Structure formats: structure tokens, C-alpha cells
Amino acid sequence: MLRGAEPATTARAPMQKNDVIQMLINGQETAHLSALDRAFQYGDGLFETLRIVSGEALHWRRHMARLRRSCERLAIAMPEVELLEIEAQRLCPSVNNGVLKITVTRGQGGRGYAAPTHATATRVLATFAAPAFPATHRTDGVELRWCRTRLGRNPLLAGLKHLNRLEQVLARAEWDATPAEPGIVEGLMQDNHNHVIEGTMSNLFCVRDNVLLTPDLSQCGVAGITRERVMEAASTMNITLRETTLDTAQVLDADELFICNSLIGIWPVRKLEDRCYPVGPVTRQLDTVLAQPEHSAHA
Amino acid sequence: MLRGAEPATTARAPMQKNDVIQMLINGQETAHLSALDRAFQYGDGLFETLRIVSGEALHWRRHMARLRRSCERLAIAMPEVELLEIEAQRLCPSVNNGVLKITVTRGQGGRGYAAPTHATATRVLATFAAPAFPATHRTDGVELRWCRTRLGRNPLLAGLKHLNRLEQVLARAEWDATPAEPGIVEGLMQDNHNHVIEGTMSNLFCVRDNVLLTPDLSQCGVAGITRERVMEAASTMNITLRETTLDTAQVLDADELFICNSLIGIWPVRKLEDRCYPVGPVTRQLDTVLAQPEHSAHA
């Protein structure tokens, strides 16, 4: 259970499947922060989502490297990594199987878009229970749909896991896992140039003629840590990889499809709308390589 | 001064020019809310900025109508207007000249984009001191620049004053009011189709050959309350108005330019980059009409 004072809101939402275990805000055990925080006012911040296994947050250095690059792009003062690590160490060891979410915001400010001259970043570290996914998602694959909600294009924000996520919220609201579409676990989003970019919470890979294809993210989308690991693994395995533009027909015509993120790893796609896919050899090989210990811990 | 508990953050940002006077979160006098609020996690909410004059929040009904329309578009449960009015009445009467900011979020949720089934919206009402603008901004006009930061296009979000404001934050960070560019008070933003859309905090109007032009906001931009009032005033004054696409050359070649929002009213543009403009008759007439009491209170 979350420790700290009761929320200021009048009603607590029903217990979520991913409910919070523990939270530190700027090192203090609390779940509350100022409504003047610029994350609340403008979505002016970034986040990282790490998987915790046996008390350890996986791929820490990769997540910290991305967070640093992202803070630089938004000119947010990156907190000391050592400080984040100390705080993560307060939360993670007691979690056997879960999620660490790290949010870094520009800090507090007044009304108005101009950032305070000497803002101190706000850092929120929260642990959550692991989402309860069926094991068959990884072994047998999942079913996807197309989302109607499009991603706007903006190269200044492309690739970042920033806090402006209304497009994902609207896309994810297009379907309900139960009861109407019980099988759908993810929706694929296009940008407004009809390029397929990613899932609402995952990156997409296609295999066509033994070539691994993944959408170019220079205009929009989140450049995921697992996407990065898949690309590196492909390189070591001599699988040809291309970051490119893909339309819906090219995705539908793939030999293999899979989605990935830091929590799920790799999930084969067994069905996209009316089209069915086998769990193919390239997907299997990449999943095997990514699951190896040297590829999961301390990297 | 803000009443309520001390912020959870370790460092208070330096006193802002627009610092908060008083704040109510779901009716409670506090400045803190849950880090599980979806506005903090995803920018999943909306806001309204109202001018307070002599204890009264101007154009209340217009702002409530826009908030209702916007909540409907995002499927956020709109709080009762009567409740918002009661809370505004607790804050505004003591403010002679200031700002009321009303933020409505989807409420609290767990990790993940899917919204809770029965989320209760969070409402934050905060009063701020009026920004200290020179009186000459209204009489003599202001200087503008072009922003390099572009607006992404997304018709699902276009027009809404939502909480995904990183583009405005990045655009506003392009210049500093002092000392390098002392005269610049606003920057104009284009979308990624090279259409001029708006200022970072204001809407734009141009006068060309006695026709009033304002950018079409069907793809991006905020449909401001003062923009709406200007358009209605133009109609009653038999000024021809067109919502249209405008490129930078068309804006630069205008006979008159002005920007507007709920806090500034109308400000003529006297300079845009190297081009200078007179404070023209159409701008003057619209400013006069908008300043009339029947156009400012209870509408």
C-alpha cells in the first residue's frame, strides 16, 4: 500500500490493476506534490518505465542515458544519477516482480509558459505491481488493432518519453479489453502522413524477406529502450535492419510482426485486424537473445 | 501568500512574477495533489484562464461553455458548473485585479494510458496576481518574433486548451525578455505545414484590405475566448471575417496585426521581426467594442 497522507481529491479511483506500491518525491515518502509543478500545468517533464525483477531495476544505465539525453533536449536540469540510484535502491529491493516509474519534471513555476530561471527539477520514483499479463502473450502472440487517433508530427519532441501523452490516452480509449474486444491488447498508431509509427505503449517491428523493419521516429513516437536493444541484437546477429517509413499495407503484408517495451519484452503479433501471422523465427531468435542475462541486467 | 502545507519538493522556485494568491483543490484549501493524478502523469486535462476585475471573473459563461465542450471531446467528466462557481466565489471577491486559473483533469489513475472506468475529475482553482504589463502595450502596440518551434497537427486536440503544452514551453524558451531582446513580448508559431497559427499565449488577427483574417484552427492551436469575442464583434460591426490559412508572407504583408487573449484583451502589433505596423482603425474599433461593459461581464 501507498504510504503517506491521504490524497487531496475527494474520491479515490477504484483499485487499479497497476496500483502503486511506494513513492518518493524528491526523496520524501509522500504521494503528493505541488499543483504549481510544471508537469501538472503543462506536461513539462519526462518519464522512464523500468522493469523490476528480484529487486533490481533492469537496464538502469540505458534508462539513465535516455533520461539524460531527453533532459538535454528539453533543457530540464537532470537530477544527479547517483541520487536517483540511491532513491531507486530504497524502493526496488523489496519488489520481487514489478515496475519502477521515474518521472522528472522541470519543477515548480508560476502561471505562464516561460520557465523559471533557476527551476529545480522534481523527481518522482514510484514502484508498482507487475501487470498481470498471460504467459501466452509471449509464447503465442497477441492481437492488435489500428487506432483512429493519429500522432502529430514534431521533430523537437520525437523520440522523447515526455509527459504530453493525450494522443496515447485518446488512442487507448478506442477499445476496451472487455467484453467487446476481449482479445485486443494493443493498438497501432499512424501519424498524420499515414505512416505507421508505434503502438500506444510499445514499439513495432516487422520482418519482410528476412529484413527487420521498424518505423523511423524522427517526426514522432517514443524511442524505446527495448527497441534500442532489439536493434543492437539484430546487429550482432547479422540481421539486416532498416529504420524506415511504413504504411499500413506494408505492415499488414509482413512475414512476422512483434511489439516490444521494457515491461513486456517482445510479444509476437499473431493477429492484426483480419490478418493472422505465425510466430516467426526472427522474432523467436530476438526474444531468446534479449532474454539472456547479459542483455537484461546492468546494461 | 499561498495558504496550505509546505510543498513536498525540496526547493521552492524563486518568487514568480505571477505567483499564486490562493488555491482550492476539489474544494479544499491546499496546493498539493496526488502524483497519480493523470494531469501529472500524462497532461490529461484542460484549463481555463480568466481575468478577475473588481472581484469578478470575466466571461464566466463563455469559459464554462468552452470547458464543457472540451471535456466532452476528451471524455472527461465535467465537474458541475455550480460547484466551480461556488469555489470561484470563495476566491475571486478578494481579488481586485488578477487571474483565475481553472484546471480540470481526468482524475487519478494507475500506471498506463487506459483511463479508470469511474474516474472523478480533479478541479484546481487558483488565483494569481495580474501580470504587470505596461499600459503602452495596449495603446502603442507590442513587438513580436517568429518562433522556430512548430505546432504538430492533430484535429482531435485542435482548439482545446489542454494540458499538453510542451510546444508552447519550447517556443516561449526561444527568447528571454531581458536583456537580449527587451522588446519582444510574444512569438508567433507556425504548424509543420508552414501555416501561421497563433502566438505562444495568444491568438492572432490580421487586417488586409479591410478584411479581418485569423488562422484556421482545425488542425492545431487554441480557440481562445477573446478570439471568439473578436469574431462576434466583427460580425456585429459588419467587418468581413475569414478563418483561413495564412503563411508568414501574408502575415508580414498585413495592414494591421493584433494579438489577443483573456488577460491582455487586444494588443496591436507594432513590429514583427523587421516589419513595422501602425495601430490601425480596425484594431482600435474592435478594442473599443470589446472593452464595453456589456461585452466584458457575465458573458
Coordinates of C-alpha atoms in Angstrom, one line a residue:
Chain A
M1 CA 0.0 0.0 0.0
L2 CA 1.0 3.6 -0.6
R3 CA 2.4 5.2 2.5
G4 CA 1.8 8.9 3.1
A5 CA -1.1 11.3 3.6
E6 CA -4.5 10.8 2.0
P7 CA -5.0 12.3 -1.4
A8 CA -6.5 15.8 -1.6
T9 CA -9.0 14.6 -4.1
T10 CA -12.5 13.8 -2.8
A11 CA -12.7 10.3 -4.3
R12 CA -10.1 7.6 -4.7
A13 CA -10.4 5.9 -8.1
P14 CA -11.2 2.2 -7.9
M15 CA -8.1 0.0 -7.2
Q16 CA -6.1 -0.1 -10.4
K17 CA -4.6 -3.3 -11.8
N18 CA -1.2 -1.4 -11.7
D19 CA -1.6 0.2 -8.3
V20 CA 1.3 1.9 -6.7
I21 CA 3.4 0.2 -4.0
Q22 CA 5.6 3.0 -2.8
M23 CA 6.5 6.5 -3.9
L24 CA 9.3 9.0 -3.2
I25 CA 9.0 12.6 -4.3
N26 CA 12.3 14.4 -4.1
G27 CA 13.4 11.8 -1.7
Q28 CA 10.5 12.1 0.7
E29 CA 8.0 9.3 1.2
T30 CA 4.8 11.1 0.0
A31 CA 2.4 10.8 -2.9
H32 CA 1.6 14.5 -3.2
L33 CA 3.2 17.4 -4.9
S34 CA 2.5 21.0 -5.7
A35 CA -0.1 21.9 -8.2
L36 CA 2.4 24.5 -9.4
D37 CA 4.6 21.8 -10.7
R38 CA 5.0 22.3 -14.4
A39 CA 4.3 18.6 -15.1
F40 CA 0.8 19.3 -13.7
Q41 CA 0.4 22.6 -15.5
Y42 CA 1.9 21.8 -18.9
G43 CA 3.2 18.2 -19.0
D44 CA 6.6 19.7 -18.8
G45 CA 8.7 16.7 -18.0
L46 CA 9.8 13.2 -18.9
F47 CA 9.4 9.6 -17.6
E48 CA 11.1 6.2 -17.7
T49 CA 9.4 2.9 -17.0
L50 CA 11.8 0.1 -15.8
R51 CA 11.0 -3.5 -15.1
I52 CA 12.0 -4.7 -11.6
V53 CA 13.0 -8.4 -11.3
S54 CA 14.2 -9.8 -8.0
G55 CA 14.6 -6.3 -6.5
E56 CA 16.7 -5.0 -9.4
A57 CA 15.6 -2.3 -11.9
L58 CA 16.7 -3.7 -15.3
H59 CA 18.7 -1.7 -17.8
W60 CA 19.3 1.1 -15.4
R61 CA 22.2 2.6 -17.4
R62 CA 20.3 2.7 -20.6
H63 CA 17.3 4.4 -19.0
M64 CA 19.6 6.9 -17.3
A65 CA 21.3 7.6 -20.6
R66 CA 18.0 8.2 -22.3
L67 CA 16.8 10.4 -19.5
R68 CA 19.9 12.5 -19.7
R69 CA 19.6 12.9 -23.5
S70 CA 15.9 13.8 -23.1
C71 CA 16.5 16.3 -20.3
E72 CA 19.2 18.0 -22.5
R73 CA 16.7 18.3 -25.4
L74 CA 14.1 19.9 -23.2
A75 CA 16.7 21.9 -21.2
I76 CA 15.5 20.4 -17.9
A77 CA 18.1 20.2 -15.2
M78 CA 18.8 16.4 -14.9
P79 CA 18.9 15.2 -11.3
E80 CA 22.1 13.5 -10.3
V81 CA 22.1 9.9 -11.4
E82 CA 23.6 8.9 -8.1
L83 CA 20.7 10.5 -6.3
L84 CA 18.2 8.7 -8.5
E85 CA 20.1 5.4 -7.9
I86 CA 20.1 5.9 -4.1
E87 CA 16.3 6.5 -4.2
A88 CA 15.7 3.6 -6.5
Q89 CA 17.7 1.4 -4.1
R90 CA 15.3 2.5 -1.3
L91 CA 12.3 1.2 -3.3
C92 CA 13.3 -1.7 -5.5
P93 CA 14.9 -4.4 -3.2
S94 CA 11.6 -5.2 -1.6
V95 CA 9.9 -5.7 -5.0
N96 CA 10.2 -9.2 -6.5
N97 CA 8.4 -8.5 -9.7
G98 CA 7.2 -5.0 -10.6
V99 CA 7.7 -1.7 -12.2
L100 CA 9.8 1.4 -11.3
K101 CA 8.5 4.6 -12.9
I102 CA 10.8 7.6 -12.7
T103 CA 9.3 11.0 -13.6
V104 CA 11.5 14.1 -13.9
T105 CA 9.8 17.5 -14.3
R106 CA 11.1 21.0 -14.9
G107 CA 10.0 21.7 -11.3
Q108 CA 7.7 24.4 -9.9
G109 CA 6.8 27.6 -11.7
G110 CA 4.3 30.3 -11.8
R111 CA 1.5 30.8 -14.3
G112 CA 2.8 31.2 -17.8
Y113 CA 4.9 29.2 -20.2
A114 CA 8.2 30.9 -19.5
A115 CA 10.3 28.6 -17.3
P116 CA 11.7 29.9 -14.0
T117 CA 15.3 30.9 -14.4
H118 CA 16.6 28.6 -11.7
A119 CA 14.0 25.8 -11.5
T120 CA 14.9 22.7 -9.5
A121 CA 13.7 19.5 -11.3
T122 CA 11.1 17.5 -9.4
R123 CA 11.8 13.7 -9.3
V124 CA 9.2 11.1 -8.6
L125 CA 10.1 7.5 -8.2
A126 CA 7.2 5.0 -7.8
T127 CA 7.0 1.3 -7.7
F128 CA 4.0 -0.6 -9.0
A129 CA 3.0 -4.2 -9.0
A130 CA 3.8 -6.0 -12.3
P131 CA 1.0 -6.0 -14.7
A132 CA -0.6 -9.5 -14.8
F133 CA -0.1 -10.5 -18.5
P134 CA -0.9 -14.0 -19.6
A135 CA 2.3 -16.0 -20.3
T136 CA 0.8 -16.9 -23.7
H137 CA 1.2 -13.3 -24.9
R138 CA 4.9 -14.0 -25.2
T139 CA 4.7 -17.6 -26.4
D140 CA 1.7 -17.5 -28.7
G141 CA 1.4 -13.8 -29.6
V142 CA -1.2 -11.1 -29.2
E143 CA -3.9 -9.5 -31.2
L144 CA -3.6 -5.8 -32.4
R145 CA -5.9 -3.3 -34.0
W146 CA -5.4 0.0 -35.8
C147 CA -6.1 3.2 -33.9
R148 CA -8.1 6.0 -35.4
T149 CA -6.2 8.6 -33.2
R150 CA -3.2 9.9 -35.1
L151 CA 0.1 11.1 -33.8
G152 CA 1.0 14.7 -34.6
R153 CA 4.5 15.3 -36.0
N154 CA 7.0 17.4 -34.2
P155 CA 10.7 16.6 -34.6
L156 CA 11.6 18.6 -31.4
L157 CA 9.6 16.1 -29.3
A158 CA 10.0 13.0 -31.4
G159 CA 11.6 10.1 -29.7
L160 CA 11.2 11.6 -26.2
K161 CA 9.2 9.8 -23.5
H162 CA 7.7 13.2 -22.4
L163 CA 4.6 13.9 -20.3
N164 CA 2.4 15.2 -23.2
R165 CA 0.5 11.9 -23.7
L166 CA -3.0 12.9 -24.7
E167 CA -2.7 11.2 -28.1
Q168 CA -1.9 7.9 -26.3
V169 CA -4.7 8.4 -23.9
L170 CA -7.2 9.0 -26.7
A171 CA -5.9 6.1 -28.7
R172 CA -6.0 3.7 -25.7
A173 CA -9.6 4.8 -25.1
E174 CA -10.7 3.5 -28.5
W175 CA -11.1 -0.1 -27.2
D176 CA -11.9 -1.8 -24.0
A177 CA -10.3 -5.1 -23.3
T178 CA -13.6 -6.5 -22.0
P179 CA -16.1 -7.5 -23.1
A180 CA -16.4 -6.2 -26.6
E181 CA -12.9 -6.8 -27.8
P182 CA -11.5 -9.3 -25.4
G183 CA -8.5 -10.3 -27.4
I184 CA -7.1 -6.8 -28.3
V185 CA -4.0 -6.0 -26.2
E186 CA -2.6 -3.1 -28.2
G187 CA -3.4 -0.6 -30.9
L188 CA -1.1 0.6 -33.6
M189 CA -0.9 4.4 -34.4
Q190 CA -0.2 6.2 -37.6
D191 CA 1.0 9.8 -37.9
N192 CA -1.0 12.3 -40.0
H193 CA 1.1 11.3 -43.0
N194 CA -0.3 7.8 -42.9
H195 CA 3.0 6.4 -41.6
V196 CA 2.7 3.6 -39.0
I197 CA 4.7 4.7 -36.0
E198 CA 4.2 2.6 -32.9
G199 CA 1.7 1.1 -30.5
T200 CA 0.1 3.1 -27.8
M201 CA 2.6 1.7 -25.2
S202 CA 5.1 -0.3 -27.4
N203 CA 7.4 -0.1 -30.4
L204 CA 6.7 -2.1 -33.6
F205 CA 9.0 -4.3 -35.7
C206 CA 8.1 -6.1 -38.9
V207 CA 10.1 -8.9 -40.7
R208 CA 9.8 -8.9 -44.5
D209 CA 12.0 -11.2 -46.6
N210 CA 14.3 -11.7 -43.6
V211 CA 14.8 -7.9 -43.2
L212 CA 13.9 -6.4 -39.9
L213 CA 12.0 -3.1 -40.3
T214 CA 11.0 -0.6 -37.7
P215 CA 9.3 2.8 -38.1
D216 CA 11.5 5.9 -38.4
L217 CA 10.9 8.0 -35.3
S218 CA 12.4 11.3 -36.4
Q219 CA 8.9 13.0 -36.6
C220 CA 7.0 11.4 -33.7
G221 CA 6.9 8.3 -31.5
V222 CA 8.9 7.2 -28.4
A223 CA 12.3 5.7 -29.0
G224 CA 12.0 2.8 -26.5
I225 CA 14.8 1.1 -24.6
T226 CA 13.7 -2.3 -25.7
R227 CA 13.6 -1.1 -29.3
E228 CA 17.2 0.0 -28.9
R229 CA 18.1 -3.4 -27.5
V230 CA 16.4 -5.2 -30.4
M231 CA 18.3 -3.1 -32.9
E232 CA 21.6 -3.8 -31.2
A233 CA 20.8 -7.5 -31.0
A234 CA 19.9 -7.6 -34.7
S235 CA 23.3 -6.1 -35.5
T236 CA 25.2 -8.7 -33.5
M237 CA 23.0 -11.5 -35.1
N238 CA 23.7 -10.2 -38.7
I239 CA 20.0 -9.5 -39.2
T240 CA 19.6 -6.6 -41.7
L241 CA 17.7 -3.8 -40.1
R242 CA 16.1 -0.7 -41.6
E243 CA 14.5 2.2 -39.8
T244 CA 12.1 3.4 -42.5
T245 CA 8.6 4.7 -43.2
L246 CA 5.9 2.0 -43.3
D247 CA 2.3 2.3 -44.3
T248 CA -0.5 0.1 -43.2
A249 CA -0.3 -2.2 -46.3
Q250 CA 3.4 -2.8 -45.7
V251 CA 2.8 -3.7 -42.0
L252 CA -0.1 -6.0 -42.9
D253 CA 2.0 -7.8 -45.5
A254 CA 4.8 -8.6 -43.1
D255 CA 6.0 -12.1 -42.6
E256 CA 6.4 -11.6 -38.9
L257 CA 5.3 -8.7 -36.6
F258 CA 6.2 -8.1 -33.0
I259 CA 5.9 -5.3 -30.4
C260 CA 8.2 -4.6 -27.5
N261 CA 8.7 -2.4 -24.5
S262 CA 10.6 -2.6 -21.2
L263 CA 7.8 -4.4 -19.3
I264 CA 6.6 -6.9 -21.8
G265 CA 9.9 -7.6 -23.6
I266 CA 9.0 -9.0 -27.0
W267 CA 5.4 -10.1 -27.9
P268 CA 4.8 -11.6 -31.3
V269 CA 1.7 -10.3 -33.1
R270 CA -0.5 -13.2 -34.0
K271 CA -3.3 -11.1 -35.4
L272 CA -3.7 -7.6 -36.8
E273 CA -7.3 -6.8 -37.7
D274 CA -8.3 -9.7 -40.0
R275 CA -4.7 -10.8 -40.8
C276 CA -3.0 -13.6 -39.0
Y277 CA 0.7 -14.2 -38.5
P278 CA 2.9 -17.1 -37.4
V279 CA 5.3 -16.6 -34.5
G280 CA 8.3 -16.5 -36.8
P281 CA 11.9 -17.5 -36.5
V282 CA 13.4 -13.9 -36.4
T283 CA 11.0 -12.9 -33.6
R284 CA 11.9 -16.1 -31.7
Q285 CA 15.7 -15.5 -32.1
L286 CA 15.5 -11.9 -31.0
D287 CA 13.4 -12.9 -28.0
T288 CA 15.9 -15.5 -27.0
V289 CA 18.8 -13.1 -27.2
L290 CA 17.1 -10.4 -25.3
A291 CA 16.2 -12.8 -22.5
Q292 CA 19.8 -13.7 -21.9
P293 CA 21.2 -12.4 -18.6
E294 CA 24.0 -10.3 -20.2
H295 CA 21.3 -8.5 -22.1
S296 CA 19.0 -7.8 -19.3
A297 CA 20.9 -6.7 -16.2
H298 CA 23.3 -3.8 -15.6
A299 CA 23.0 -2.6 -19.2
Chain B
M1 CA 0.6 34.3 0.0
L2 CA -0.4 30.8 -0.6
R3 CA -2.2 29.1 2.3
G4 CA -1.7 25.5 3.0
A5 CA 1.0 23.0 3.7
E6 CA 4.6 23.4 2.5
P7 CA 5.4 21.9 -0.9
A8 CA 6.8 18.4 -0.9
T9 CA 9.6 19.5 -3.2
T10 CA 12.9 20.3 -1.6
A11 CA 13.4 23.7 -3.1
R12 CA 10.8 26.4 -3.8
A13 CA 11.4 28.1 -7.1
P14 CA 12.2 31.8 -6.8
M15 CA 9.1 34.0 -6.4
Q16 CA 7.4 34.2 -9.8
K17 CA 6.0 37.4 -11.3
N18 CA 2.7 35.6 -11.5
D19 CA 2.7 33.9 -8.1
V20 CA -0.3 32.3 -6.7
I21 CA -2.6 34.0 -4.3
Q22 CA -4.9 31.2 -3.2
M23 CA -5.7 27.7 -4.4
L24 CA -8.6 25.2 -3.9
I25 CA -8.2 21.6 -5.0
N26 CA -11.5 19.8 -5.1
G27 CA -12.8 22.5 -2.7
Q28 CA -10.0 22.1 -0.1
E29 CA -7.6 24.9 0.6
T30 CA -4.4 23.1 -0.4
A31 CA -1.7 23.5 -3.0
H32 CA -0.9 19.7 -3.3
L33 CA -2.4 16.9 -5.1
S34 CA -1.6 13.2 -5.9
A35 CA 1.2 12.4 -8.2
L36 CA -1.2 9.7 -9.5
D37 CA -3.3 12.5 -11.0
R38 CA -3.4 11.9 -14.7
A39 CA -2.7 15.6 -15.4
F40 CA 0.7 15.0 -13.7
Q41 CA 1.2 11.7 -15.5
Y42 CA 0.0 12.5 -19.0
G43 CA -1.2 16.1 -19.2
D44 CA -4.6 14.5 -19.2
G45 CA -6.8 17.6 -18.6
L46 CA -7.8 21.1 -19.6
F47 CA -7.5 24.6 -18.3
E48 CA -9.2 28.0 -18.5
T49 CA -7.6 31.3 -17.7
L50 CA -10.0 34.1 -16.6
R51 CA -9.3 37.7 -15.9
I52 CA -10.5 38.9 -12.5
V53 CA -11.6 42.6 -12.3
S54 CA -13.0 44.0 -9.0
G55 CA -13.6 40.5 -7.7
E56 CA -15.4 39.2 -10.7
A57 CA -14.1 36.5 -13.1
L58 CA -15.0 37.9 -16.6
H59 CA -16.8 36.0 -19.3
W60 CA -17.6 33.1 -16.9
R61 CA -20.3 31.6 -19.0
R62 CA -18.1 31.6 -22.2
H63 CA -15.3 29.9 -20.3
M64 CA -17.7 27.3 -18.8
A65 CA -19.1 26.6 -22.2
R66 CA -15.7 26.0 -23.7
L67 CA -14.7 23.8 -20.7
R68 CA -17.8 21.7 -21.2
R69 CA -17.2 21.3 -24.9
S70 CA -13.6 20.4 -24.3
C71 CA -14.4 17.9 -21.6
E72 CA -16.9 16.3 -24.0
R73 CA -14.2 15.9 -26.6
L74 CA -11.8 14.3 -24.2
A75 CA -14.5 12.3 -22.4
I76 CA -13.5 13.9 -19.1
A77 CA -16.4 14.0 -16.5
M78 CA -17.1 17.8 -16.4
P79 CA -17.5 19.0 -12.8
E80 CA -20.8 20.7 -12.0
V81 CA -20.6 24.3 -13.1
E82 CA -22.5 25.3 -10.0
L83 CA -19.7 23.7 -7.9
L84 CA -17.0 25.6 -9.9
E85 CA -18.9 28.8 -9.4
I86 CA -19.2 28.3 -5.7
E87 CA -15.5 27.7 -5.5
A88 CA -14.7 30.7 -7.7
Q89 CA -16.8 32.8 -5.4
R90 CA -14.6 31.7 -2.5
L91 CA -11.5 33.0 -4.3
C92 CA -12.4 35.9 -6.5
P93 CA -14.1 38.6 -4.4
S94 CA -10.9 39.4 -2.5
V95 CA -9.0 39.9 -5.7
N96 CA -9.2 43.4 -7.3
N97 CA -7.1 42.7 -10.4
G98 CA -5.9 39.3 -11.1
V99 CA -6.2 35.9 -12.8
L100 CA -8.4 32.8 -12.1
K101 CA -7.0 29.6 -13.5
I102 CA -9.3 26.6 -13.5
T103 CA -7.8 23.2 -14.3
V104 CA -9.9 20.1 -14.7
T105 CA -8.2 16.8 -15.0
R106 CA -9.4 13.3 -15.7
G107 CA -8.6 12.5 -12.1
Q108 CA -6.4 9.9 -10.5
G109 CA -5.4 6.6 -12.2
G110 CA -2.9 3.9 -12.1
R111 CA 0.1 3.5 -14.4
G112 CA -0.9 3.0 -18.0
Y113 CA -2.8 5.1 -20.5
A114 CA -6.2 3.4 -20.1
A115 CA -8.4 5.6 -18.1
P116 CA -10.1 4.3 -14.9
T117 CA -13.6 3.3 -15.5
H118 CA -15.1 5.6 -12.9
A119 CA -12.6 8.4 -12.6
T120 CA -13.7 11.5 -10.7
A121 CA -12.3 14.7 -12.3
T122 CA -9.9 16.8 -10.3
R123 CA -10.6 20.5 -10.2
V124 CA -8.0 23.1 -9.3
L125 CA -9.0 26.7 -8.9
A126 CA -6.1 29.2 -8.3
T127 CA -5.9 33.0 -8.2
F128 CA -2.8 34.8 -9.3
A129 CA -1.8 38.4 -9.2
A130 CA -2.4 40.2 -12.5
P131 CA 0.7 40.2 -14.7
A132 CA 2.3 43.7 -14.7
F133 CA 2.0 44.7 -18.4
P134 CA 2.9 48.2 -19.4
A135 CA -0.1 50.2 -20.4
T136 CA 1.6 51.1 -23.7
H137 CA 1.3 47.5 -24.9
R138 CA -2.4 48.2 -25.5
T139 CA -2.1 51.8 -26.7
D140 CA 1.1 51.7 -28.8
G141 CA 1.4 48.0 -29.6
V142 CA 4.0 45.3 -29.0
E143 CA 6.9 43.7 -30.8
L144 CA 6.7 40.0 -31.9
R145 CA 9.0 37.5 -33.4
W146 CA 8.7 34.2 -35.3
C147 CA 9.3 31.1 -33.2
R148 CA 11.3 28.2 -34.7
T149 CA 9.3 25.7 -32.6
R150 CA 6.4 24.3 -34.7
L151 CA 3.0 23.1 -33.7
G152 CA 2.2 19.5 -34.5
R153 CA -1.2 19.0 -36.2
N154 CA -3.9 16.9 -34.6
P155 CA -7.5 17.7 -35.3
L156 CA -8.6 15.6 -32.2
L157 CA -6.8 18.1 -30.0
A158 CA -7.0 21.2 -32.1
G159 CA -8.8 24.2 -30.5
L160 CA -8.6 22.7 -27.0
K161 CA -6.8 24.4 -24.1
H162 CA -5.4 21.1 -22.9
L163 CA -2.5 20.4 -20.6
N164 CA -0.1 19.1 -23.3
R165 CA 1.8 22.3 -23.7
L166 CA 5.4 21.3 -24.3
E167 CA 5.3 23.0 -27.7
Q168 CA 4.4 26.3 -26.1
V169 CA 7.1 25.8 -23.4
L170 CA 9.8 25.2 -26.0
A171 CA 8.6 28.2 -28.1
R172 CA 8.5 30.5 -25.2
A173 CA 12.0 29.4 -24.2
E174 CA 13.3 30.7 -27.5
W175 CA 13.7 34.3 -26.2
D176 CA 14.3 36.0 -23.0
A177 CA 12.6 39.3 -22.3
T178 CA 15.8 40.7 -20.8
P179 CA 18.3 41.7 -21.8
A180 CA 19.0 40.4 -25.3
E181 CA 15.5 41.0 -26.7
P182 CA 14.0 43.5 -24.3
G183 CA 11.1 44.5 -26.6
I184 CA 9.8 41.0 -27.6
V185 CA 6.5 40.2 -25.8
E186 CA 5.3 37.3 -27.9
G187 CA 6.3 34.8 -30.5
L188 CA 4.2 33.6 -33.4
M189 CA 4.1 29.9 -34.1
Q190 CA 3.6 28.0 -37.4
D191 CA 2.5 24.4 -37.8
N192 CA 4.6 22.0 -39.8
H193 CA 2.8 22.9 -43.0
N194 CA 4.2 26.5 -42.7
H195 CA 0.8 27.9 -41.7
V196 CA 0.9 30.6 -39.1
I197 CA -1.4 29.5 -36.3
E198 CA -1.1 31.7 -33.1
G199 CA 1.2 33.2 -30.5
T200 CA 2.5 31.1 -27.7
M201 CA -0.1 32.6 -25.4
S202 CA -2.4 34.5 -27.7
N203 CA -4.5 34.3 -30.9
L204 CA -3.6 36.3 -34.0
F205 CA -5.6 38.5 -36.2
C206 CA -4.6 40.3 -39.4
V207 CA -6.3 43.1 -41.4
R208 CA -5.8 43.1 -45.1
D209 CA -7.8 45.4 -47.4
N210 CA -10.3 45.9 -44.6
V211 CA -10.9 42.2 -44.2
L212 CA -10.2 40.6 -40.8
L213 CA -8.3 37.3 -41.1
T214 CA -7.5 34.8 -38.4
P215 CA -5.8 31.4 -38.7
D216 CA -8.0 28.4 -39.1
L217 CA -7.6 26.2 -36.0
S218 CA -9.0 22.9 -37.3
Q219 CA -5.6 21.2 -37.1
C220 CA -3.9 22.8 -34.1
G221 CA -4.0 25.9 -31.9
V222 CA -6.1 27.1 -29.0
A223 CA -9.5 28.6 -29.8
G224 CA -9.4 31.4 -27.4
I225 CA -12.4 33.1 -25.7
T226 CA -11.2 36.6 -26.7
R227 CA -10.7 35.3 -30.3
E228 CA -14.4 34.2 -30.1
R229 CA -15.4 37.6 -28.8
V230 CA -13.4 39.4 -31.6
M231 CA -15.1 37.3 -34.2
E232 CA -18.6 38.1 -32.8
A233 CA -17.8 41.8 -32.5
A234 CA -16.6 41.8 -36.2
S235 CA -19.9 40.3 -37.2
T236 CA -21.9 43.0 -35.4
M237 CA -19.7 45.7 -36.8
N238 CA -20.1 44.4 -40.4
I239 CA -16.4 43.7 -40.7
T240 CA -15.8 40.8 -43.1
L241 CA -14.0 38.0 -41.3
R242 CA -12.3 34.9 -42.7
E243 CA -10.9 32.0 -40.8
T244 CA -8.2 30.8 -43.3
T245 CA -4.7 29.5 -43.8
L246 CA -2.0 32.2 -43.6
D247 CA 1.7 31.9 -44.4
T248 CA 4.4 34.1 -43.0
A249 CA 4.4 36.4 -46.1
Q250 CA 0.7 37.0 -45.8
V251 CA 1.0 37.9 -42.1
L252 CA 4.0 40.2 -42.7
D253 CA 2.1 42.0 -45.5
A254 CA -0.9 42.8 -43.4
D255 CA -2.1 46.3 -43.0
E256 CA -2.8 45.8 -39.3
L257 CA -1.9 43.0 -36.9
F258 CA -3.1 42.3 -33.4
I259 CA -2.9 39.5 -30.8
C260 CA -5.5 38.8 -28.1
N261 CA -6.2 36.7 -25.0
S262 CA -8.4 36.8 -21.9
L263 CA -5.8 38.6 -19.8
I264 CA -4.4 41.2 -22.3
G265 CA -7.6 41.8 -24.3
I266 CA -6.3 43.2 -27.6
W267 CA -2.7 44.3 -28.2
P268 CA -1.8 45.9 -31.5
V269 CA 1.4 44.6 -33.1
R270 CA 3.7 47.5 -33.9
K271 CA 6.6 45.3 -35.0
L272 CA 7.1 41.8 -36.3
E273 CA 10.8 41.0 -36.9
D274 CA 11.9 43.9 -39.2
R275 CA 8.4 45.0 -40.3
C276 CA 6.6 47.8 -38.6
Y277 CA 2.8 48.4 -38.4
P278 CA 0.6 51.3 -37.5
V279 CA -2.1 50.8 -34.8
G280 CA -4.8 50.7 -37.3
P281 CA -8.5 51.7 -37.3
V282 CA -10.0 48.2 -37.3
T283 CA -7.8 47.2 -34.3
R284 CA -8.9 50.3 -32.5
Q285 CA -12.6 49.8 -33.2
L286 CA -12.5 46.2 -32.1
D287 CA -10.6 47.1 -28.9
T288 CA -13.2 49.8 -28.1
V289 CA -16.1 47.3 -28.6
L290 CA -14.5 44.6 -26.6
A291 CA -13.8 47.0 -23.7
Q292 CA -17.5 47.9 -23.4
P293 CA -19.1 46.6 -20.2
E294 CA -21.8 44.5 -22.0
H295 CA -19.0 42.7 -23.7
S296 CA -16.9 42.1 -20.7
A297 CA -19.1 41.0 -17.8
H298 CA -21.5 38.0 -17.4
A299 CA -20.9 36.9 -21.0

